[in-house]
Coordinates of C-alpha atoms in Angstrom, one line a residue:
X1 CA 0.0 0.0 0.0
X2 CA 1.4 3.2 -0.6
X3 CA 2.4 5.5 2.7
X4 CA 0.0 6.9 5.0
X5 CA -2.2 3.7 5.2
X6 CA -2.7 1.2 8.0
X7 CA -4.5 -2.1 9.3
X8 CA -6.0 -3.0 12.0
X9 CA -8.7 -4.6 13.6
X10 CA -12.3 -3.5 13.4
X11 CA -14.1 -2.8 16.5
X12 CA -17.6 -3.7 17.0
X13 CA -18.2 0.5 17.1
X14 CA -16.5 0.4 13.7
X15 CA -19.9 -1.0 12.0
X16 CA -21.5 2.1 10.7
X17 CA -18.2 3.8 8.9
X18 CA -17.3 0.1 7.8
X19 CA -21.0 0.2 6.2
X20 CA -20.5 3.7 4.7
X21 CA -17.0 2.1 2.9
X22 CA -18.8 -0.8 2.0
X23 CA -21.9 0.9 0.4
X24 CA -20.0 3.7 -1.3
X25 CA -18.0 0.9 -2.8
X26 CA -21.1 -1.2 -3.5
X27 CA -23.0 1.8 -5.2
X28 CA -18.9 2.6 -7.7
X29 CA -20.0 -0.7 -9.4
X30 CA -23.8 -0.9 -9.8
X31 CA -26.1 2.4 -9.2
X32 CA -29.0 0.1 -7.9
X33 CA -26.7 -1.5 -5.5
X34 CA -28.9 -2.1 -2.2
X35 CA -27.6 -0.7 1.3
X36 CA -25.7 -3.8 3.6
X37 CA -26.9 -2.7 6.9
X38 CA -25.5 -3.2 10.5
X39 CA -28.0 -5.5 11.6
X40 CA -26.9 -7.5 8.6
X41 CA -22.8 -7.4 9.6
X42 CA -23.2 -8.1 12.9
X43 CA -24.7 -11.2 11.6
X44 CA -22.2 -12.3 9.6
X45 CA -19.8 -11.3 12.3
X46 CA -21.0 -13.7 15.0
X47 CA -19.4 -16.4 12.9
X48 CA -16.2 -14.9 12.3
X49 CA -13.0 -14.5 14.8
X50 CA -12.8 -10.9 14.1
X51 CA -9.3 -11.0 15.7
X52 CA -8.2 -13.1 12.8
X53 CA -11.0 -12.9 10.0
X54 CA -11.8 -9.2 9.3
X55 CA -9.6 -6.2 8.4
X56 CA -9.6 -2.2 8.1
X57 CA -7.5 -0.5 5.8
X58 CA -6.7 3.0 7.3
X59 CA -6.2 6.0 5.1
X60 CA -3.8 8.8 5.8
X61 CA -6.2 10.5 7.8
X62 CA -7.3 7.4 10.0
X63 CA -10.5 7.1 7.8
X64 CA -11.8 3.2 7.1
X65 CA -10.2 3.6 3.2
X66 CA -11.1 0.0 3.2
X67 CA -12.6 -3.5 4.7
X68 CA -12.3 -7.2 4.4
X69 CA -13.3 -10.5 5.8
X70 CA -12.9 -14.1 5.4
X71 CA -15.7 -16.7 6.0
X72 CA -14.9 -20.3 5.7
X73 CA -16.6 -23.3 5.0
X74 CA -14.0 -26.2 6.0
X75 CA -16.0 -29.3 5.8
X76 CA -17.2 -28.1 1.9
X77 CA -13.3 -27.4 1.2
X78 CA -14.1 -23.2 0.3
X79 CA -13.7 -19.8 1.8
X80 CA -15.1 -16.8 0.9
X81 CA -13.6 -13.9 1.0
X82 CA -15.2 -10.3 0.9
X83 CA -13.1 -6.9 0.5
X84 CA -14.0 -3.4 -0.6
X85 CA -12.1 -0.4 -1.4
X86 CA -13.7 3.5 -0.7
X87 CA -13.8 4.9 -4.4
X88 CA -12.0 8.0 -2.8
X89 CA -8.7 5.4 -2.1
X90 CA -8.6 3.4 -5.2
X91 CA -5.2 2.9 -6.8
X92 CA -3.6 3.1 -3.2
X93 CA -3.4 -0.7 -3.1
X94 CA -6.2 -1.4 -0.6
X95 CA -7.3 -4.1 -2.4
X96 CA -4.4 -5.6 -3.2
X97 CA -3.8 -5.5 0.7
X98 CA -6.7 -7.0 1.6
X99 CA -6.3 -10.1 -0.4
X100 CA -3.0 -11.0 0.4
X101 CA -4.6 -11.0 4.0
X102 CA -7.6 -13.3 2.5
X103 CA -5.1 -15.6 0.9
X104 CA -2.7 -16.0 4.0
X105 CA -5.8 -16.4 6.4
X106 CA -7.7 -19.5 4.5
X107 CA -3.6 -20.6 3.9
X108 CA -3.7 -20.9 8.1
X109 CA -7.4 -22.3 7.8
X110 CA -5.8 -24.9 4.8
X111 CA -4.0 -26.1 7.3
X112 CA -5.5 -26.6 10.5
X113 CA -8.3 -28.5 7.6
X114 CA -5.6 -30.7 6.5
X115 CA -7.2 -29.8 3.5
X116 CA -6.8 -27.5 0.3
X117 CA -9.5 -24.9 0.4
X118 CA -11.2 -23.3 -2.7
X119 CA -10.7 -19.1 -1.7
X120 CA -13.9 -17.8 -3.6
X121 CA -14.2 -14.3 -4.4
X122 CA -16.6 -12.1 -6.1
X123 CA -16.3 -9.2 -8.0
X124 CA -18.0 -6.7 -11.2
X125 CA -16.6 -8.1 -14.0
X126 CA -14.3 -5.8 -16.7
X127 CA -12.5 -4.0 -13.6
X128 CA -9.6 -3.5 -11.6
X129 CA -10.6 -6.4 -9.3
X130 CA -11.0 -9.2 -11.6
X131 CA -7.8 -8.0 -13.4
X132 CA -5.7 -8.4 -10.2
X133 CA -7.9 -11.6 -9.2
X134 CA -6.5 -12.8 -12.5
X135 CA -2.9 -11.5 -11.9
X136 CA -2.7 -13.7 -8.8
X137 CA -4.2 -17.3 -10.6
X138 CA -7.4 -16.7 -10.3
X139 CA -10.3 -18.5 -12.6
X140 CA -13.7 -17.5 -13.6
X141 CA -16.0 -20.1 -12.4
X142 CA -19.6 -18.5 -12.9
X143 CA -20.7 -15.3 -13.6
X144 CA -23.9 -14.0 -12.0
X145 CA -26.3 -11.3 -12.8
X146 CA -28.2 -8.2 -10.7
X147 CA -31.3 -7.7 -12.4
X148 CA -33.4 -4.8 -11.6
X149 CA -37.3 -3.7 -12.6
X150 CA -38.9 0.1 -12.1
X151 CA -42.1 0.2 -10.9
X152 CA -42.9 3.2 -12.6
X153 CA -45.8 2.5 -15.1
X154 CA -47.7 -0.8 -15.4
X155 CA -47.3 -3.9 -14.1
X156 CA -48.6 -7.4 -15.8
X157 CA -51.1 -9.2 -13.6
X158 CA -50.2 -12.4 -12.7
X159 CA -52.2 -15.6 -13.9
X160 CA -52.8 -18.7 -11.9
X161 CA -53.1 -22.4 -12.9
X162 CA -56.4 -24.1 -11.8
X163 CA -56.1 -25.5 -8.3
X164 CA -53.2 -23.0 -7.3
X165 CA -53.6 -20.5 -4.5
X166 CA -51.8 -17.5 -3.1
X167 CA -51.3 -16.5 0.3
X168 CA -48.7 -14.6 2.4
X169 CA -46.5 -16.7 5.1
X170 CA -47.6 -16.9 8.7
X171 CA -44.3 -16.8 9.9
X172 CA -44.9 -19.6 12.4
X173 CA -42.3 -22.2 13.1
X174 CA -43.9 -24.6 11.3
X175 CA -45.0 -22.7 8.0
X176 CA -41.7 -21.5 7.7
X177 CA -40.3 -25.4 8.2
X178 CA -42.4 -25.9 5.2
X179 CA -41.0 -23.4 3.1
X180 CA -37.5 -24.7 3.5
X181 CA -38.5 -28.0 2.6
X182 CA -39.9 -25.9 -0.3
X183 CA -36.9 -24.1 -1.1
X184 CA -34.8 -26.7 -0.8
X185 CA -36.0 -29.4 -2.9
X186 CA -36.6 -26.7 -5.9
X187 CA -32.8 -25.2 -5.2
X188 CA -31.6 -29.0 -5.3
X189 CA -30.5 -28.8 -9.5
X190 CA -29.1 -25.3 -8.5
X191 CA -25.3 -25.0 -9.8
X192 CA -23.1 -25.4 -6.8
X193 CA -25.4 -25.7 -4.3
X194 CA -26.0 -28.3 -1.7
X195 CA -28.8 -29.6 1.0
X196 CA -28.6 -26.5 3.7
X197 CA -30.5 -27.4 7.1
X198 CA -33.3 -25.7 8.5
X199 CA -30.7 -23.8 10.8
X200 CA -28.6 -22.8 8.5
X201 CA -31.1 -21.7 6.0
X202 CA -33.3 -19.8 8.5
X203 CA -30.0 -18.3 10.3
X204 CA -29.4 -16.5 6.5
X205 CA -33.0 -15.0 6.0
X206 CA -34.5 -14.7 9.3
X207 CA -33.2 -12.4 10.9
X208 CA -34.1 -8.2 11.7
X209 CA -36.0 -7.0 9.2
X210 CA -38.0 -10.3 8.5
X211 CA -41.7 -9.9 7.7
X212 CA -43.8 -12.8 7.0
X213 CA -46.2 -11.0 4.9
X214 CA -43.4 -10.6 1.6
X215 CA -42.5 -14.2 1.9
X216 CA -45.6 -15.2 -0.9
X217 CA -46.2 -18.8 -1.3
X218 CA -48.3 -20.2 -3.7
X219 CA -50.5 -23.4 -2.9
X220 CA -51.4 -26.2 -5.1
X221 CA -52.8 -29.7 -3.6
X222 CA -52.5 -28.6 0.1
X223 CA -49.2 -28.1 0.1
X224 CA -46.7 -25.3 -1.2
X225 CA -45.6 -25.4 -4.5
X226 CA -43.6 -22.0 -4.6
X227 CA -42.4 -19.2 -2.4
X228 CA -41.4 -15.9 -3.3
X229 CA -39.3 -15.5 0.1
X230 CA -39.2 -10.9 -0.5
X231 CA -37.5 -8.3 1.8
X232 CA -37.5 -4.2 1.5
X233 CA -34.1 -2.8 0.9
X234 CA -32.8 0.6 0.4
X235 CA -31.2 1.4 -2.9
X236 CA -29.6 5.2 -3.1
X237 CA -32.1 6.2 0.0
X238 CA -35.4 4.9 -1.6
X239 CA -37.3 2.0 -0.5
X240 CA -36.9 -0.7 -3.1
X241 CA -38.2 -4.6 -3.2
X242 CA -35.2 -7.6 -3.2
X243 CA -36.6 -11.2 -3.9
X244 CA -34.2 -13.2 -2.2
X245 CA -35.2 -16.9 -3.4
X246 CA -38.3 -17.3 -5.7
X247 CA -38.3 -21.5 -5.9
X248 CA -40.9 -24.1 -7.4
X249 CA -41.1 -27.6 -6.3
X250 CA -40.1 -29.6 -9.6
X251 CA -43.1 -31.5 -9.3
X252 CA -45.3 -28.4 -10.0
X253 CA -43.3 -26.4 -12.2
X254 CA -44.2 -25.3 -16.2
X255 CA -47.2 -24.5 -14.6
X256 CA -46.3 -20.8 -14.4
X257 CA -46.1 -20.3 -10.7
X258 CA -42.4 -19.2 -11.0
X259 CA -43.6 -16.1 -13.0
X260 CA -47.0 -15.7 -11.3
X261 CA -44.9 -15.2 -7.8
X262 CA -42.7 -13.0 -9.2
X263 CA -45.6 -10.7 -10.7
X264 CA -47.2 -10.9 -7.6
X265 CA -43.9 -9.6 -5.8
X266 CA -43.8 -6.7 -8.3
X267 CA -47.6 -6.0 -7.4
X268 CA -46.7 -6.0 -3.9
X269 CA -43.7 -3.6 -3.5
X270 CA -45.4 -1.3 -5.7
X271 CA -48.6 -1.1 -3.3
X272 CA -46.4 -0.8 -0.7
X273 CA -44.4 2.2 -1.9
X274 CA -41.3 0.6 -3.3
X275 CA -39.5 2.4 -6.4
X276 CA -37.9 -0.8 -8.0
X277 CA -37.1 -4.5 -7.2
X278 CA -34.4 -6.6 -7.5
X279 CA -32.4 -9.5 -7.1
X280 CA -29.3 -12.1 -8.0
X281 CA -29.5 -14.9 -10.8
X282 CA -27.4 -17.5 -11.7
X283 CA -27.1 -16.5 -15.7
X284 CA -26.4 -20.4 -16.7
X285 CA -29.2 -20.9 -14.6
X286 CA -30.3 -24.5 -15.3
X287 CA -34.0 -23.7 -14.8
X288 CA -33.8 -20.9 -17.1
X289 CA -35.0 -18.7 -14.3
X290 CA -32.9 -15.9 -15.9
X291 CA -35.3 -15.8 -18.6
X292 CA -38.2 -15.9 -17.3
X293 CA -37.0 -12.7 -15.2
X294 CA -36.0 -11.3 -18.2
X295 CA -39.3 -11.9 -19.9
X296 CA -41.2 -10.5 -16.8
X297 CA -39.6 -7.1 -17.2
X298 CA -36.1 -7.4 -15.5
X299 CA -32.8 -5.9 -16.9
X300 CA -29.6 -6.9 -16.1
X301 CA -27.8 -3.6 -14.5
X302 CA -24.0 -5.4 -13.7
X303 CA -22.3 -8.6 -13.9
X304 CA -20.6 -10.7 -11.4
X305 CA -18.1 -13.0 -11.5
X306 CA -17.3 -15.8 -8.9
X307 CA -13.2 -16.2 -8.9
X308 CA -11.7 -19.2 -7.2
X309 CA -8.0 -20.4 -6.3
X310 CA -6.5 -23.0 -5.1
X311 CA -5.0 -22.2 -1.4
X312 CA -3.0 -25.7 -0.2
X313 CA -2.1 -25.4 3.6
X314 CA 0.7 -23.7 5.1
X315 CA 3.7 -25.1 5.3
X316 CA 6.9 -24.2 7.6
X317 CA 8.6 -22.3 4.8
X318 CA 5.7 -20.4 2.9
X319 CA 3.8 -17.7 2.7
X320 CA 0.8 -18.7 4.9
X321 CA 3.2 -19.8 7.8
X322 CA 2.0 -19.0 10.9
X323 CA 4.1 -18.4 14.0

């Protein structure tokens, strides 16, 4: 890094100015970026030795120029790191910084695995990032899409199949122990992904800020067939809709529930004051379901690739020994 900047440990009263680095580096890459929030880091932060697994890059002035942390998944062989640079401090080397502190942490983690781990990363395509992922080995292995939709003029209507049903989630333990089994049998052809337990799935989406009454679910024989699983989020300081996981049971899909859900999400958000909605897509998705947002309205607004490298364990004489 060049002089003047620092790193050191973040401090649990270093969440907002982390988020304000974060955001402003989120919002450089894609204008409908949505806000990360504290409530949202201090999540993700119960599961990580911050000692060991999260980083601030000081600027000259003491400023947070930058952030980083590494979550790691030991038992599936990956770890994913996550780093962001203040657009006010690029070119200083923050990010360069920050990586080499990724790569040295999962080397440590490599090793107390007795395992290679897989370091994932991801980052907007066609910029500095993926050209100094590349410069350090690197290799695209997917490339997902944000797409976006205003809800500024008319919205299609959405049309059910006989026998299918919409209603909004109770919330209760068993309802939502339904949708998992929902959400998890339609996510099991998804690339990359793997059976998640009920824990694990309900410690990523239920958490402050949950409301039952986005998470639509659509009924078909007594049982759901679909859930649009939806969330407000605040992109450039307007309310805007996110559709976290929109999933339909294989059994009951080309029945158009997938795209009835997601019209009904739109209708939603709008009646409830949102400006836009968004959300993530696999773009070799193998249910299509890029398509079908595309057909419903959606644009893509930025591309992201998932980059992923090799990091063996430490050894006594390399660069991830530890003392």
């Amino acid at each position: 890094m060049q002089p003047g900047y620092g790193i050191r440990t973040p401090l649990e009263s270093d969440l907002p100015a982390i988020l304000r680095t974060v955001n402003a580096a989120g919002r450089a890459g894609d204008a409908t970026a949505a806000a990360q929030t504290v409530d949202e880091y201090a999540r993700i932060w119960s599961r990580l030795d911050t000692g060991r697994d999260a980083w601030i890059v000081t600027g000259p002035g003491g400023e947070i120029a930058g952030y980083g942390h590494l979550t790691a998944e030991p038992g599936e062989g990956r770890a994913h790191a996550d780093a962001y640079t203040h657009p006010g401090h690029e070119g200083a080397g923050v990010g360069t910084r920050l990586l080499e502190l990724a790569e040295t942490r999962a080397a440590g983690l490599a090793a107390d695995a007795g395992r290679t781990l897989s370091l994932v990363n991801y980052v907007y395509l066609k910029g500095a990032s993926e050209r100094l992922l590349r410069s350090r080995g690197y290799r695209r292995t997917r490339v997902h899409q944000r797409m976006t939709i205003a809800l500024d003029g008319p919205l299609d209507a959405p049309v059910w199949a006989d026998g299918v049903t919409l209603r909004a989630s109770t919330g209760t333990a068993e309802d939502l122990r339904a949708v998992h089994a929902c959400a998890e049998g339609a996510f099991g052809d998804r690339w990359g992904a793997g059976p998640r337990p009920y824990d694990v799935w309900a410690d990523d989406l239920l958490y402050d800020g949950f409301d039952p009454s986005l998470w639509l679910l659509a009924e078909r024989e007594g049982r759901i067939a679909g859930a649009a699983l939806c969330r407000f989020r605040d992109v450039q300081g307007e309310p805007a809709g996110e559709v976290s996981q929109l999933a339909v049971r294989r059994e009951d899909r080309r029945l158009g529930i997938g795209r009835s859900l997601l019209l009904a999400s739109f209708a939603l958000f709008a009646g409830r004051g949102a400006s836009s909605v968004g959300l993530d897509v696999d773009s070799e998705s193998l249910t299509g379901a890029h398509l079908l947002y595309a057909r419903a309205g959606m644009a893509v607004t930025v591309s992201i690739g998932r980059f992923e490298r090799e990091v063996p364990g430490a050894t006594a004489d390399g660069p991830g020994a530890r003392s």
